[in-house]
Amino acid sequence: MSRTALDALCDWIGLTDRFADSTGLEHVAPDETRRAILAALGLAAETEDDARDQLAGLETAEASRLAPPTLLASAYAPLTLDPRVRRWRILCESGEQRRGEGSVRPSGLPVGRHEILLEGAGREDRVWLLVPPPEGAPSVKALTGRARLWGATGALYGLRSGRNGGLGDFADLGRLAEILAGKGASFLGINPVHMLGSSDGGLYAPYSPSSRRAVNAAHVALDLPPEWASLPEALKNEPPPASGELIDYRAVHAWRAPRMTALYKAFAAEASGERRQAFADWRQARGEALERMALYEALAETHGPSWPTWPEALRRPDSPEALAFARTHAHVVSRQAFWLWIAETQLSEAQARAKAAGMALGLYLDLAVGVRPDGAEVWADPESFLRGVSLGAPPDALGPTGQRWGLAPFDPLRARATGYAALTETLRASMRGAGVLRIDHMIGYDRSFWLPDGLPGAYLRQPLPELLAVVAIEAHRARCAVVGEDLGLLPEGLRESLAGAGLMGYRLALFERGETIRGGEFLPPESYPEAALAAFSTHDLPTLAGWRRGREIDWRAKLGDITPEAAALMREERAHERWRFAEAVAAPERVPVLGEEPEGHDLEAAEGAHGFLARTPCALAAVQLEDLLLQIEQPNLPGDVDRHPNWRRRSAASLEDIAGAPGVNQAAALMAAAGRSEQKAGRPAEET
């Protein structure tokens, strides 16, 4: 078949027309999908002539430049520049400048994002220069002096305590870190805590944030700010919503809202000059990006959390009407900025508590893959995002039917033209207060799956070396280790590229199989790589107890996603998988079928699984809080929004009881025996 102008344009952009899913089935993206994605990129190609003209324009623009818009430095070779370049000037982030003629050798340049002014052929081009650290992102050993550590991961929103307002908060986070540090843990991982946006509590999915550049104020511990003492006794003493197994976010919001309003009023009326100055200094340091986030939240109070439904005049942050609102409602904008300040401050304080308690790394934070198209970040920085397409994934092990996430992708053409400024700001914000950062869906840094509205999806190739350089630069700057979630349909060579940039990958015991994910033998722990985080499962997969029972199979059957016949076959296969895993962990099963099990058997299974993780050579071993507490239900069922209670489950035990939970002490002992524990000499494991 002859190649068309549409094919040639897609090749230039990196848009593929075919791919294979996890079953090996090949998919061919229809021309409608490719044209819709090109249109989102600003490249209308409805006809062959259109496609030919767009490609000619791109090629002409590229040929006229003295260099690509972003260059990646190597310490071992000069930059590749157009021979027409006569003079150059490097503007370093620090303000230092370097000048020269001819070739540019980046050796000796500081790590960072710098600008280069190139002169030649009667023109001047301004391009970006990425100078990553030679060693990549810092390793666990470089940061801690230890090669193998362990920690726990769990849901912040689900933490129970005797003092929170129905939703886990940053004070709970600091306390849990102290408890686990006393058991020898070196890190504590949580769900993303990005800003979700003002609402009545209806927006709570942590992987669908309004902005990844600000912290979610819903997790602020209201009783920590000094203004709490000034609140009326009625507000301080009224109990929060009753705690059931599931979180009622609207009830929590209704309880918190008047207290947050009263706390800001107390700050505005009574705060000391020093405290006011600290807020003003923070606000100034965060700059225009923060002001736009706060303005968005102020507008959302009146017009709702989705900006496309606002009056037309308010749909851009720089419109005269939006700027006028900021002036006339300065007190509302200030109140929103105040809560973003408190949220960021309390998250940093939780990290300080973790480190002070002995955690070598402290908090292990999570960067979501994208933001909602109708949220604050797209409104505040509209040029950085595309409309009409959603990020997602084709059918794979995490989502057997494929996934459409409803998240806006970065514009890759603008990203390169700006030296990845938006990604840099996102990473910088996410690494504040983190000892480790997990980057969700790292596959998207190699190729991202885009789904136009109402159409099937296709892959768009990404500039992986440049994106990894940006990650390494910011990790180096923040002294933060990085875990890239590399699960799903892996492009060839991706894991090697991540390792070369200093990033750790993921190794899930559920997926580490000898032949295929379904049916193969579980690989032994010594086969796992060092540069990885080892875990049994994730928030998107069954808990250990749930997996043993086939609970996710039950849910899929209940929701009609699979037939009863398919469910029966999957349950039969699960029984065999349990036997295989028992052999891998050297803890033979006593109950060879699914269904009812004797009391206490989940604890025995957890001993085998966590001992298995402890024996891997991976730099990090993570145990899930749900597995430490022997919970059956998983936090999230991918691909489902309303039918399964995603992101609403509470922890099975309160903070006051976690320290004495048998699964917690059992895992701590296993990790200590394997040499992973950070427990201080003379400090008993039971001490909290």
XYZ file of C-alpha atoms in Angstrom:
688
model
C 0.000 0.000 0.000
C 1.409 3.375 -1.000
C 2.120 5.933 1.681
C -0.150 8.961 1.761
C 0.538 12.558 2.732
C -1.400 11.859 5.971
C 0.968 8.949 6.673
C 3.995 11.167 6.083
C 2.678 13.907 8.365
C 1.933 11.356 11.109
C 5.447 9.912 10.738
C 6.961 13.383 11.150
C 4.916 14.012 14.316
C 5.479 10.496 15.680
C 1.847 9.373 15.492
C 1.567 5.636 14.887
C -1.257 4.040 12.946
C -1.026 0.565 14.492
C -0.123 -1.131 17.770
C -0.620 -4.442 19.587
C -2.427 -4.703 22.923
C -1.440 -6.981 25.823
C -3.072 -9.995 24.169
C -1.070 -9.496 20.979
C -4.116 -8.311 19.038
C -3.120 -5.639 16.517
C -5.135 -2.437 16.361
C -5.115 -0.007 13.445
C -5.963 3.604 14.241
C -8.575 4.891 11.778
C -7.810 7.991 9.771
C -10.475 9.830 11.793
C -8.424 9.254 14.955
C -5.215 10.434 13.352
C -6.827 13.544 11.878
C -8.461 14.396 15.212
C -5.133 14.110 17.046
C -3.389 16.215 14.406
C -6.152 18.812 14.695
C -5.632 18.941 18.474
C -1.964 19.664 17.737
C -2.993 22.548 15.501
C -2.304 20.638 12.282
C -5.573 20.434 10.372
C -5.282 17.642 7.788
C -8.772 16.930 6.529
C -7.533 16.370 2.983
C -4.347 15.071 1.395
C -3.516 18.595 0.253
C -3.947 19.839 3.819
C -1.608 17.157 5.151
C 0.951 17.885 2.437
C 0.860 21.623 3.209
C 1.183 21.054 6.967
C 4.187 18.778 6.491
C 5.862 21.248 4.138
C 5.376 24.023 6.686
C 6.893 21.958 9.478
C 9.873 20.932 7.365
C 10.484 24.507 6.206
C 10.358 25.847 9.752
C 12.754 23.159 10.957
C 15.215 23.777 8.124
C 15.301 27.504 8.783
C 16.300 27.126 12.435
C 19.906 27.083 13.578
C 19.081 24.335 16.118
C 16.067 22.434 17.458
C 14.108 24.317 20.140
C 15.584 22.089 22.891
C 19.052 20.558 22.977
C 20.264 17.779 25.264
C 23.827 18.156 26.477
C 26.359 15.383 26.761
C 29.503 15.820 28.790
C 31.440 13.840 26.203
C 30.647 15.583 22.924
C 29.989 19.077 21.574
C 26.453 20.093 20.718
C 25.309 19.428 17.183
C 24.565 22.830 15.687
C 23.874 24.083 12.212
C 27.160 24.980 10.439
C 25.714 28.447 9.846
C 26.090 29.262 13.555
C 28.808 31.881 14.028
C 28.406 33.022 17.615
C 26.622 31.769 20.682
C 25.821 32.932 24.192
C 24.708 30.653 27.047
C 22.433 32.169 29.703
C 22.683 29.857 32.715
C 19.883 29.567 35.265
C 22.214 31.095 37.845
C 22.597 34.259 35.764
C 26.100 33.335 34.614
C 26.786 33.911 30.915
C 29.226 32.249 28.540
C 30.092 33.334 25.012
C 31.910 31.725 22.155
C 32.131 30.924 18.484
C 31.870 27.658 16.576
C 31.105 24.454 18.456
C 29.650 24.414 21.971
C 31.139 21.999 24.494
C 28.817 21.734 27.508
C 31.441 20.245 29.835
C 31.701 22.358 32.948
C 28.186 23.753 32.682
C 26.107 23.409 35.850
C 23.206 20.977 35.942
C 19.996 22.688 34.870
C 17.884 24.222 32.103
C 19.798 26.968 30.363
C 19.163 29.120 27.310
C 21.446 29.532 24.301
C 21.319 32.457 21.881
C 22.599 31.366 18.477
C 23.592 33.833 15.754
C 24.217 33.067 12.117
C 22.807 33.291 8.599
C 21.279 36.651 9.419
C 19.074 35.335 12.214
C 19.123 34.713 15.940
C 17.515 31.649 17.554
C 16.862 31.206 21.240
C 16.949 27.531 22.242
C 16.930 25.581 25.496
C 19.811 23.477 26.741
C 19.189 20.621 29.159
C 22.234 19.649 31.213
C 21.347 16.576 33.307
C 23.594 15.247 36.082
C 25.994 12.612 34.698
C 24.788 10.065 37.265
C 21.116 10.825 36.610
C 18.595 11.112 39.428
C 20.137 10.393 42.846
C 20.100 6.767 43.933
C 18.840 5.467 47.244
C 22.407 4.647 48.260
C 23.666 8.111 47.329
C 20.919 9.693 49.435
C 21.026 7.393 52.453
C 24.231 5.359 52.381
C 22.094 2.201 52.340
C 21.487 -0.012 49.310
C 18.264 -1.756 50.453
C 15.450 -0.138 52.408
C 11.787 -0.852 53.072
C 8.692 1.182 53.657
C 4.917 1.176 53.457
C 2.390 2.661 51.064
C -1.208 3.531 51.767
C -4.117 5.894 51.243
C -3.842 9.188 53.088
C -7.537 9.909 52.618
C -8.456 6.638 54.368
C -6.451 7.136 57.560
C -8.547 6.973 60.719
C -7.661 8.812 63.900
C -9.344 10.140 66.977
C -8.750 13.739 65.900
C -9.239 14.098 62.133
C -12.394 15.411 60.513
C -13.455 12.259 58.715
C -10.640 12.343 56.157
C -6.979 11.489 56.682
C -4.919 14.663 57.034
C -1.293 15.788 57.131
C -1.097 15.487 60.917
C -2.162 11.845 60.567
C 0.484 11.441 57.877
C 3.234 12.699 60.159
C 2.035 10.481 62.987
C 1.879 7.371 60.787
C 5.404 8.101 59.577
C 6.600 8.249 63.175
C 4.869 4.940 63.986
C 6.380 3.156 60.995
C 9.799 4.720 61.554
C 9.699 3.097 64.990
C 9.271 -0.231 63.219
C 12.322 0.363 61.040
C 10.609 1.698 57.895
C 12.574 4.172 55.756
C 9.720 5.667 53.728
C 5.965 6.122 53.687
C 4.179 6.350 50.334
C 0.755 7.899 49.791
C -1.684 8.638 46.985
C -1.256 11.908 45.047
C -2.083 14.973 47.133
C -2.486 17.388 44.237
C -5.096 20.125 44.349
C -8.504 18.671 43.466
C -10.426 21.941 43.327
C -13.199 23.688 45.220
C -16.451 21.769 45.182
C -19.055 20.353 47.518
C -16.866 17.287 48.006
C -17.810 15.661 44.724
C -14.261 15.811 43.335
C -12.071 13.363 45.215
C -10.262 11.051 42.761
C -6.555 11.664 43.520
C -5.423 10.765 39.995
C -7.778 13.317 38.388
C -6.432 16.543 39.894
C -7.364 20.099 39.079
C -3.678 21.018 39.318
C -0.480 19.125 40.025
C 1.335 22.336 40.978
C -0.471 22.870 44.297
C -1.330 20.717 47.327
C -4.828 19.522 48.222
C -6.179 21.648 51.071
C -8.747 18.957 51.909
C -5.924 17.164 53.777
C -5.068 20.150 55.975
C -5.256 19.321 59.682
C -7.583 22.077 60.845
C -6.516 21.861 64.479
C -2.830 22.605 63.740
C -2.852 26.282 62.657
C -2.528 28.627 65.647
C -5.809 30.285 64.661
C -7.664 27.137 65.796
C -7.481 28.371 69.388
C -9.546 31.431 68.429
C -12.472 29.499 66.971
C -15.780 29.389 68.872
C -16.126 26.360 71.112
C -19.147 25.220 69.135
C -17.006 24.845 66.001
C -14.140 23.189 67.829
C -16.275 20.714 69.701
C -18.829 19.658 67.091
C -17.899 16.099 66.105
C -17.024 15.306 62.483
C -19.188 13.024 60.330
C -19.539 9.480 61.580
C -16.799 7.201 60.276
C -18.148 4.235 58.343
C -16.290 1.900 56.028
C -16.634 4.405 53.174
C -15.836 8.119 53.181
C -18.742 10.496 52.603
C -16.796 13.312 50.966
C -19.744 15.687 50.802
C -20.419 15.289 54.522
C -16.728 15.839 55.254
C -16.708 18.975 53.103
C -19.826 20.331 54.815
C -18.152 19.879 58.201
C -14.802 21.372 57.168
C -16.014 24.387 55.142
C -17.229 26.622 58.002
C -14.117 25.841 60.037
C -11.818 26.737 57.154
C -13.686 30.026 56.695
C -13.436 30.801 60.406
C -9.730 29.953 60.513
C -8.918 32.365 57.693
C -10.980 35.112 59.335
C -9.002 34.579 62.535
C -5.750 34.786 60.559
C -6.826 37.998 58.814
C -7.850 39.593 62.102
C -5.314 38.299 64.617
C -2.173 36.877 62.961
C 1.148 38.248 64.130
C 3.248 40.365 61.833
C 5.753 37.551 61.542
C 3.088 35.061 60.440
C 1.614 37.511 57.933
C 5.067 38.114 56.509
C 5.708 34.382 56.157
C 2.504 34.071 54.114
C 3.387 37.098 51.989
C 6.912 35.794 51.356
C 5.596 32.388 50.298
C 3.030 33.970 48.023
C 5.653 36.131 46.379
C 8.014 33.173 45.923
C 5.325 31.095 44.192
C 4.590 33.994 41.852
C 2.006 34.298 39.112
C 1.344 30.547 38.911
C 0.107 30.544 42.514
C -1.960 33.680 42.026
C -3.740 32.113 39.077
C -4.478 28.963 41.067
C -5.920 31.020 43.917
C -7.924 33.170 41.488
C -9.321 30.039 39.887
C -10.465 28.722 43.246
C -12.046 32.086 44.064
C -13.944 32.087 40.766
C -14.976 28.479 41.334
C -16.735 29.465 44.554
C -19.231 31.411 42.455
C -19.217 29.658 39.102
C -18.414 26.026 39.957
C -15.272 23.891 39.599
C -15.447 23.444 35.782
C -14.227 26.539 33.892
C -15.798 25.643 30.501
C -19.210 26.291 32.142
C -18.192 29.782 33.298
C -19.204 32.979 31.524
C -17.148 33.348 28.356
C -15.329 36.430 29.660
C -13.888 34.489 32.617
C -12.528 31.510 30.711
C -9.017 32.936 30.426
C -6.853 34.031 33.364
C -5.634 37.161 31.583
C -9.031 38.470 30.478
C -9.973 41.961 31.722
C -12.962 40.469 33.525
C -10.882 37.854 35.363
C -8.302 40.465 36.379
C -11.066 42.774 37.570
C -12.521 39.941 39.663
C -9.100 39.403 41.233
C -9.025 43.074 42.298
C -12.576 43.303 43.605
C -12.427 39.931 45.370
C -8.857 40.151 46.649
C -9.915 38.845 50.063
C -11.373 35.677 48.510
C -8.240 35.142 46.412
C -6.132 35.665 49.524
C -8.190 33.106 51.452
C -7.666 30.515 48.737
C -3.934 31.263 48.622
C -3.822 30.956 52.411
C -5.129 27.389 52.280
C -2.711 26.411 49.550
C 0.055 27.790 51.787
C -1.160 25.862 54.814
C -1.460 22.656 52.771
C 2.067 22.915 51.376
C 3.450 23.855 54.791
C 1.787 20.941 56.570
C 2.984 18.477 53.945
C 6.541 19.716 54.484
C 6.049 19.418 58.248
C 4.939 15.803 57.823
C 8.169 15.133 55.926
C 10.148 16.794 58.705
C 8.434 14.562 61.282
C 9.222 11.467 59.206
C 12.889 12.348 58.896
C 13.172 13.350 62.574
C 11.706 9.974 63.560
C 14.488 8.188 61.687
C 13.071 7.588 58.209
C 15.999 7.782 55.812
C 13.840 8.944 52.909
C 10.624 10.054 54.543
C 7.638 10.673 52.321
C 7.239 8.851 49.029
C 4.897 11.106 47.040
C 3.011 10.325 43.852
C 2.814 12.379 40.641
C -0.405 11.765 38.712
C -0.130 11.347 34.956
C -2.192 14.423 34.079
C -4.860 16.956 35.047
C -8.558 17.394 34.319
C -9.182 19.486 31.202
C -11.793 21.547 33.058
C -9.589 22.267 36.083
C -7.359 25.018 37.409
C -4.078 24.129 35.708
C -5.487 24.049 32.184
C -7.296 27.332 32.853
C -4.212 28.962 34.382
C -1.772 27.733 31.711
C -3.947 27.094 28.641
C -1.116 27.208 26.083
C 0.573 24.161 27.634
C -2.361 21.768 27.134
C -4.366 20.370 24.251
C -8.149 20.145 23.874
C -10.251 17.419 22.351
C -8.038 14.479 23.329
C -7.652 12.452 26.507
C -4.771 10.468 27.898
C -5.454 6.789 28.410
C -4.222 3.265 27.772
C -5.118 0.414 25.430
C -6.139 -2.943 26.928
C -3.404 -4.194 29.272
C -2.948 -6.060 32.554
C -4.077 -3.060 34.620
C -7.149 -2.355 32.488
C -8.263 -5.368 30.436
C -10.803 -3.301 28.471
C -8.631 -0.231 27.944
C -8.895 3.083 29.742
C -9.885 6.662 28.899
C -8.682 8.785 31.805
C -10.254 12.128 30.931
C -6.916 13.924 31.425
C -5.484 16.659 29.227
C -2.084 15.990 27.616
C 0.716 18.517 27.442
C 1.168 20.042 23.985
C 4.431 18.324 22.923
C 5.296 20.971 20.339
C 5.000 23.790 22.860
C 6.756 21.699 25.512
C 9.870 21.419 23.361
C 9.674 25.082 22.370
C 9.699 26.128 26.051
C 12.360 23.711 27.248
C 9.650 21.727 29.067
C 8.802 24.609 31.384
C 5.405 23.204 32.402
C 6.834 19.759 33.177
C 9.655 21.386 35.135
C 7.218 23.329 37.308
C 5.101 20.217 37.824
C 8.067 18.121 38.924
C 9.423 20.889 41.119
C 6.105 21.254 42.929
C 5.738 17.489 43.340
C 9.236 16.986 44.767
C 8.777 19.548 47.534
C 8.563 17.610 50.765
C 9.434 14.288 49.100
C 12.313 11.905 49.672
C 11.064 9.736 46.811
C 8.732 10.630 43.946
C 6.705 8.028 42.075
C 5.875 9.107 38.521
C 2.651 7.474 37.410
C 2.547 5.791 33.980
C 6.160 6.327 32.991
C 5.362 4.641 29.695
C 3.858 7.963 28.637
C 7.327 9.521 28.615
C 8.187 7.195 25.713
C 4.848 6.999 23.940
C 1.518 8.347 25.163
C -1.861 6.935 24.218
C -4.234 9.675 23.057
C -7.966 9.182 22.580
C -9.856 11.883 20.661
C -13.380 12.618 21.846
C -15.642 9.772 20.736
C -12.918 7.907 18.830
C -10.457 5.060 19.481
C -6.903 5.946 20.424
C -3.413 5.915 18.974
C 0.141 6.268 20.282
C 2.179 9.450 19.944
C 5.940 9.056 20.292
C 7.556 11.309 22.925
C 11.131 12.673 23.200
C 12.111 10.239 25.970
C 15.790 11.315 26.406
C 14.814 14.959 26.869
C 11.964 14.184 29.260
C 14.189 11.947 31.373
C 16.802 14.698 31.435
C 14.228 17.111 32.882
C 13.281 14.546 35.545
C 16.940 13.942 36.438
C 17.651 17.680 36.658
C 14.800 18.312 39.076
C 15.536 15.177 41.127
C 19.159 16.285 41.432
C 18.019 19.743 42.514
C 15.575 18.386 45.114
C 17.809 15.489 46.287
C 14.906 13.175 45.594
C 14.955 9.563 44.388
C 12.533 8.702 41.570
C 10.471 5.599 40.850
C 8.999 5.391 37.348
C 5.849 3.279 37.203
C 6.698 1.070 34.231
C 3.673 -1.246 34.193
C 1.518 -2.036 31.184
C 2.505 -2.329 27.520
C 6.220 -1.620 27.778
C 8.010 -0.128 24.763
C 11.238 -1.920 23.949
C 14.217 -0.479 25.790
C 12.198 1.726 28.165
C 13.422 0.104 31.361
C 17.019 0.397 30.215
C 16.472 4.089 29.487
C 14.953 4.663 32.935
C 17.907 2.956 34.604
C 20.327 5.023 32.529
C 18.683 8.194 33.858
C 18.936 6.999 37.465
C 15.249 6.116 37.812
C 14.050 2.986 39.555
C 11.373 0.844 37.944
C 8.525 -1.165 39.420
C 8.557 -4.881 40.025
C 5.233 -6.329 41.157
C 5.277 -9.908 42.382
C 1.874 -10.364 40.755
C 3.339 -9.591 37.328
C 6.852 -11.026 37.568
C 6.141 -14.295 35.800
C 8.313 -16.629 33.777
C 6.248 -16.944 30.627
C 3.127 -14.804 30.448
C 1.368 -12.796 33.094
C -1.345 -15.455 33.218
C -0.043 -18.958 33.595
C 3.688 -18.477 34.070
C 5.686 -19.392 37.163
C 6.463 -16.615 39.637
C 10.069 -15.516 39.338
C 12.271 -15.980 42.424
C 13.181 -12.898 44.463
C 16.866 -13.040 43.484
C 15.880 -12.438 39.824
C 14.611 -8.936 40.609
C 16.894 -5.999 39.653
C 18.551 -3.689 42.144
C 17.323 -0.446 40.566
C 13.653 -1.016 41.324
C 10.918 -0.880 43.910
C 9.488 -4.301 44.740
C 5.885 -4.691 45.864
C 3.204 -7.331 45.775
C 0.473 -5.160 44.251
C -0.655 -1.539 43.790
C -3.734 0.543 44.520
C -5.057 -0.459 41.050
C -4.787 -4.192 41.754
C -6.147 -6.610 44.372
C -4.788 -6.627 47.878
C -3.047 -9.849 48.901
C -6.124 -11.098 50.749
C -8.366 -9.946 47.913
C -6.208 -11.633 45.290
C -6.278 -14.904 47.203
C -10.082 -14.794 47.229
C -10.433 -13.563 43.649
C -12.246 -10.504 44.921
C -11.629 -8.423 41.803
C -13.081 -11.300 39.746
C -16.198 -11.129 41.901
C -16.463 -7.397 41.286
C -16.000 -7.674 37.525
C -18.675 -10.376 37.401
C -21.019 -8.376 39.627
C -20.633 -5.301 37.409
C -21.185 -7.303 34.233
C -17.694 -6.728 32.857
C -17.170 -10.485 32.462
C -19.570 -13.376 31.959
C -20.267 -15.934 34.693
C -18.464 -18.520 32.593
C -15.370 -16.337 32.258
C -15.456 -15.620 35.988
C -15.558 -19.336 36.782
C -12.528 -19.975 34.589
C -10.640 -17.075 36.191
C -11.388 -18.370 39.670
C -10.108 -21.791 38.705
C -6.916 -20.241 37.345
C -6.542 -18.159 40.515
C -6.460 -21.323 42.591
C -3.516 -22.538 40.518
C -1.837 -19.130 40.784
C -2.077 -19.299 44.562
C -0.264 -22.612 44.536
C 2.440 -21.220 42.246
C 2.966 -18.176 44.429
C 3.084 -20.334 47.552
C 5.870 -22.352 45.955
C 7.736 -19.154 45.058
C 7.613 -17.867 48.636
C 8.362 -21.320 50.093
C 5.163 -21.334 52.158
C 3.010 -24.246 50.873
C -0.736 -23.643 50.875
C -2.919 -25.414 53.389
C -6.153 -24.453 51.630
C -6.038 -25.252 47.899
C -9.333 -23.642 46.861
C -10.799 -20.162 46.838
C -13.580 -19.125 49.125
C -13.730 -19.471 52.871
C -10.400 -19.746 54.663
C -9.545 -20.448 58.297
C -9.097 -17.433 60.536
C -5.509 -16.238 60.611
C -4.503 -17.718 57.262
C -4.234 -14.245 55.659
C -1.544 -13.382 58.196
C 0.392 -16.502 57.214
C 0.060 -15.572 53.535
C 1.269 -12.032 54.302
C 4.311 -13.488 56.044
C 5.221 -15.389 52.888
C 4.630 -12.440 50.543
C 6.457 -9.859 52.655
C 9.344 -12.218 53.338
C 9.584 -12.689 49.576
C 9.804 -8.906 49.018
C 12.368 -8.565 51.795
C 14.679 -11.028 50.041
C 14.751 -9.213 46.703
C 17.880 -7.165 45.873
C 15.667 -4.181 44.947
C 16.712 -0.857 46.433
C 13.214 -0.377 47.848
C 10.651 -2.892 49.089
C 7.151 -1.561 49.693
C 4.395 -3.218 51.689
C 0.862 -1.915 51.341
C -0.973 -0.719 54.419
C -4.002 -2.703 53.215
C -1.907 -5.889 53.319
C -0.418 -5.065 56.704
C -3.989 -4.798 57.998
C -5.177 -7.842 56.004
C -7.803 -5.903 54.063
C -9.678 -7.628 51.264
C -11.024 -4.763 49.159
C -8.714 -2.790 46.856
C -8.712 1.039 46.772
C -9.422 1.412 43.045
C -10.921 -0.741 40.302
C -9.456 0.724 37.073
C -11.873 1.635 34.330
C -14.786 2.051 36.742
C -15.949 5.412 38.021
C -19.294 5.137 39.786
C -20.118 1.462 40.337
C -17.180 0.539 42.578
C -16.365 2.746 45.607
C -13.013 3.910 44.265
C -10.922 6.118 46.576
C -13.496 5.943 49.372
C -12.380 3.051 51.574
C -11.164 3.754 55.077
C -8.274 1.981 56.720
C -9.205 -1.147 58.658
C -7.467 0.181 61.777
C -7.062 3.582 63.365
C -3.680 5.214 63.816
C -3.968 4.454 67.499
C -4.143 0.718 66.702
C -1.792 0.381 63.727
C 1.360 0.136 65.827
C 0.113 -3.042 67.474
C -1.369 -4.680 64.372
C 0.061 -8.211 63.948
C 0.736 -7.684 60.231
C 2.728 -4.507 60.888
C 5.001 -6.099 63.456
C 5.360 -9.243 61.364
C 6.489 -7.275 58.275
C 8.887 -5.162 60.345
C 10.524 -8.300 61.748
C 10.864 -9.842 58.266
C 12.445 -6.692 56.861
C 14.823 -6.403 59.804
C 15.878 -10.029 59.376
C 16.633 -9.329 55.712
C 18.823 -6.348 56.624
C 16.437 -3.676 55.341
C 15.423 -2.112 58.641
C 16.312 1.426 59.668
C 15.420 0.696 63.280
C 17.760 2.441 65.682
C 19.744 0.407 68.167
C 18.048 0.225 71.541
C 14.670 1.381 70.200
C 12.126 -1.434 70.589
C 9.864 -2.151 67.638
C 6.765 -1.668 69.790
C 7.682 1.891 70.729
C 5.434 4.443 69.049
